[in-house]
Amino acid sequence: MSQLSVSLWLVHPGTLRRKRYFLHFLPFITRVVFPKHFTIFGYARSKMTDAELRNMVSKTLACRIDKRENCGEKIDQFLKRCFYHSGQYDSQENFAELDKKLKEQEGGRVSNRLFYLSIPPNIFIDAVKCTSSSASSGIGWTRVIVEKPFGRDSDSSAALTKALKQYLEEDQIFRIDHYLGKELVENLSVLRFSNLIFEPLWSRQYIRNVQLIFSEDFGTEGRGGYFDNYGILRDIMQNHLLQILALFAMETPVSLDAEDIRNEKVKVLRSMRPLQLEDVVVGQYKSHTKGGVAYPAYIDDNTVPKGSLTPTFAAAALFIDNARWDGVPFLMKAGKALHKKRDRDKGAVPACAWQLIQPEF
Ligand SMILES: NC(=O)C1=CN([C@@H]2O[C@H](COP(=O)(O)OP(=O)(O)OC[C@H]3O[C@@H](n4cnc5c(N)ncnc54)[C@H](OP(=O)(O)O)[C@@H]3O)[C@@H](O)[C@H]2O)C=CC1
Ligand SMILES: O=C1O[C@H](COP(=O)(O)O)[C@@H](O)[C@H](O)[C@H]1O
């Protein structure tokens, strides 16, 4: 049986270049573990040719393995599987053109299509509608990955789910938070649950506070179209940092199944005290000069609306009212255009002799 898996990315060329997404594919590329007919399509409004996309992707890939493994050759083969189509997110016609190009690659084989919506959430629905009616797979499955933030609040999140379900079944929708795939975050559960030594120490008895810190040394850099609608609280705190907090604070799950882990996280979230205004500070970065280089303010970014008050920095103290964490503040800080790049949970600052991680503040 021949099967073609098509992975389709709705991704902005600029983000692609900056974020080096494709670097994560390198181990798969060099070990040739992709399905035989795997194809990647970029889709966005920006104009670009296949050759330009390939050139951009190639700059994010670097061979760091033994030359005998023909890394360069494998990258070249991979690049030939990358294509680009320019179109609007709400145009059935443009998605039908995309469908035509996908079919050319699929050559009538059984084919699955995975759509990765790396686009601002306010255009998810348009894109899903067009995907579903004009570009879903005729003879395989069609799945959609949506990025956080999933709405702006509970109501908009519920509305988004309702709208997505007009076009997709729940098991076709994958809501992702890429932080959960980070090594540090994955290691947190392993560290905690596979070392018996930690269990008796992992509580209010030995931990004075927990610090979750996200610090980037660059600003929005052209991402104002997305960022200004959400701000740092919805971009980072409500999802990435809250997920880490829940993993850090949850009780041992019944098993490592996603559902069991989710159940424990939910218990943590339900035990959290509503955040008080006096426990939060917000700010926005201004321009400054360092080492003779001038760095722009948030509102100097052309993609940010004039006079925007959207926070790019926030710090908050959160409390979990349960037996394990009663009285222990979970301190969250997140900011763009700060002095250092760091995205780590700072573990716990111990109350006395025991030191899990040396405090840096
Ligand atoms: N950037 C990152 O580091 C990460 C981002 N994400 C998530 O990815 C999603 C997008 O973020 P990001 O890529 O940074 O955002 P961008 O602002 O870079 O937006 C991505 C692309 O979407 C299109 N776009 C932007 N604004 C609009 C608009 N108002 N209407 C229609 N199209 C628009 C543009 O492409 P074009 O004009 O070509 O159509 C743009 O380049 C978000 O959900 C974010 O949470 C998740 C993890 C990391
Ligand atoms: O989701 C997001 O994450 C990135 C940071 O992710 P990283 O994996 O590059 O560290 C952040 O820059 C962006 O604002 C946010 O949308």
XYZ file of N, CA and C and ligand atoms in Angstrom, residues 12-13 15 18-19 21 44-46 84 89 117-124 147-149 178 222-227 235 240, ligand 1:
141
model
N 4.220 32.043 8.392
C 4.785 33.242 7.803
C 6.270 33.070 7.550
N 6.731 33.452 6.342
C 8.145 33.292 6.013
C 9.073 33.913 7.053
N 8.595 34.391 10.286
C 8.632 33.582 11.506
C 9.491 32.348 11.275
N 13.124 33.317 11.460
C 13.564 33.669 12.813
C 13.613 32.463 13.729
N 12.547 31.655 13.657
C 12.378 30.641 14.684
C 13.047 29.309 14.370
N 12.173 26.748 12.732
C 11.290 25.602 12.928
C 11.873 24.307 12.363
N 0.608 31.187 2.930
C 0.350 32.474 3.599
C 0.032 33.485 2.503
N -0.298 34.702 2.921
C -0.628 35.717 1.918
C 0.623 36.224 1.209
N 1.752 36.257 1.933
C 2.994 36.774 1.340
C 3.355 35.989 0.088
N 5.498 25.968 -1.813
C 4.826 27.135 -1.225
C 3.667 27.543 -2.122
N -6.528 33.669 3.634
C -6.987 32.641 4.579
C -8.492 32.382 4.467
N -1.752 25.395 11.838
C -2.139 26.806 11.741
C -1.248 27.680 12.627
N -0.114 28.038 12.095
C 0.763 28.940 12.858
C 0.443 30.377 12.466
N -0.773 30.756 12.732
C -1.299 32.072 12.336
C -2.048 32.675 13.515
N -2.318 33.981 13.495
C -3.045 34.565 14.614
C -4.413 33.903 14.789
N -4.815 33.667 16.061
C -6.059 32.948 16.332
C -7.306 33.561 15.698
N -7.314 34.885 15.483
C -8.533 35.474 14.925
C -8.784 35.063 13.474
N -7.832 34.374 12.849
C -8.099 33.894 11.483
C -8.160 32.360 11.415
N -8.137 31.698 12.591
C -8.252 30.228 12.611
C -9.501 29.750 11.869
N -2.481 26.509 17.345
C -1.539 27.009 18.348
C -2.284 27.770 19.437
N -1.670 27.877 20.587
C -2.177 28.783 21.600
C -1.975 30.205 21.113
N -2.590 31.241 21.629
C -3.630 31.180 22.654
C -4.967 30.794 22.030
N 3.632 24.463 22.440
C 4.929 23.880 22.095
C 5.878 23.808 23.284
N 8.085 42.828 14.249
C 7.181 42.570 13.133
C 6.021 41.655 13.476
N 5.930 41.192 14.722
C 4.829 40.285 15.094
C 3.676 41.021 15.769
N 3.673 42.349 15.663
C 2.632 43.140 16.336
C 1.224 42.761 15.899
N 1.065 42.325 14.630
C -0.250 41.948 14.100
C -0.891 40.895 14.981
N -0.094 39.944 15.429
C -0.596 38.923 16.354
C -0.503 39.405 17.807
N 0.702 39.831 18.209
C 0.973 40.046 19.634
C 0.106 41.125 20.266
N -0.156 35.631 25.714
C 0.819 35.000 24.812
C 1.672 33.970 25.564
N 1.950 28.865 28.337
C 3.244 28.222 28.598
C 3.552 28.128 30.098
N 6.421 33.193 16.834
C 6.599 32.296 17.757
O 7.640 32.182 18.361
C 5.519 31.342 18.126
C 4.218 31.567 17.743
N 3.246 30.692 18.138
C 1.865 30.876 17.777
O 1.737 31.002 16.361
C 0.652 31.861 16.069
C 1.127 32.985 15.184
O 2.194 33.651 15.796
P 3.322 34.356 14.923
O 3.671 33.502 13.753
O 4.423 34.739 15.800
O 2.530 35.660 14.477
P 2.737 36.659 13.257
O 2.234 37.971 13.688
O 4.129 36.541 12.726
O 1.688 36.098 12.218
C 1.946 35.021 11.355
C 1.463 35.352 9.953
O 0.055 35.376 9.899
C -0.338 36.360 8.981
N -1.071 37.406 9.695
C -0.659 38.166 10.730
N -1.610 39.011 11.146
C -2.661 38.779 10.352
C -3.954 39.316 10.287
N -4.358 40.250 11.147
N -4.783 38.840 9.346
C -4.399 37.887 8.516
N -3.160 37.330 8.534
C -2.313 37.761 9.438
C 0.887 36.964 8.369
O 1.317 36.250 7.196
P 0.886 36.712 5.732
O 0.763 38.201 5.753
O 1.960 36.249 4.818
O -0.393 36.030 5.455
C 1.857 36.739 9.473
O 3.161 36.801 9.063
C 0.122 32.370 17.398
O -0.990 31.594 17.747
C 1.273 32.133 18.343
O 0.817 31.914 19.652
C 3.541 29.607 18.900
C 4.811 29.346 19.255
C 5.903 30.179 18.901
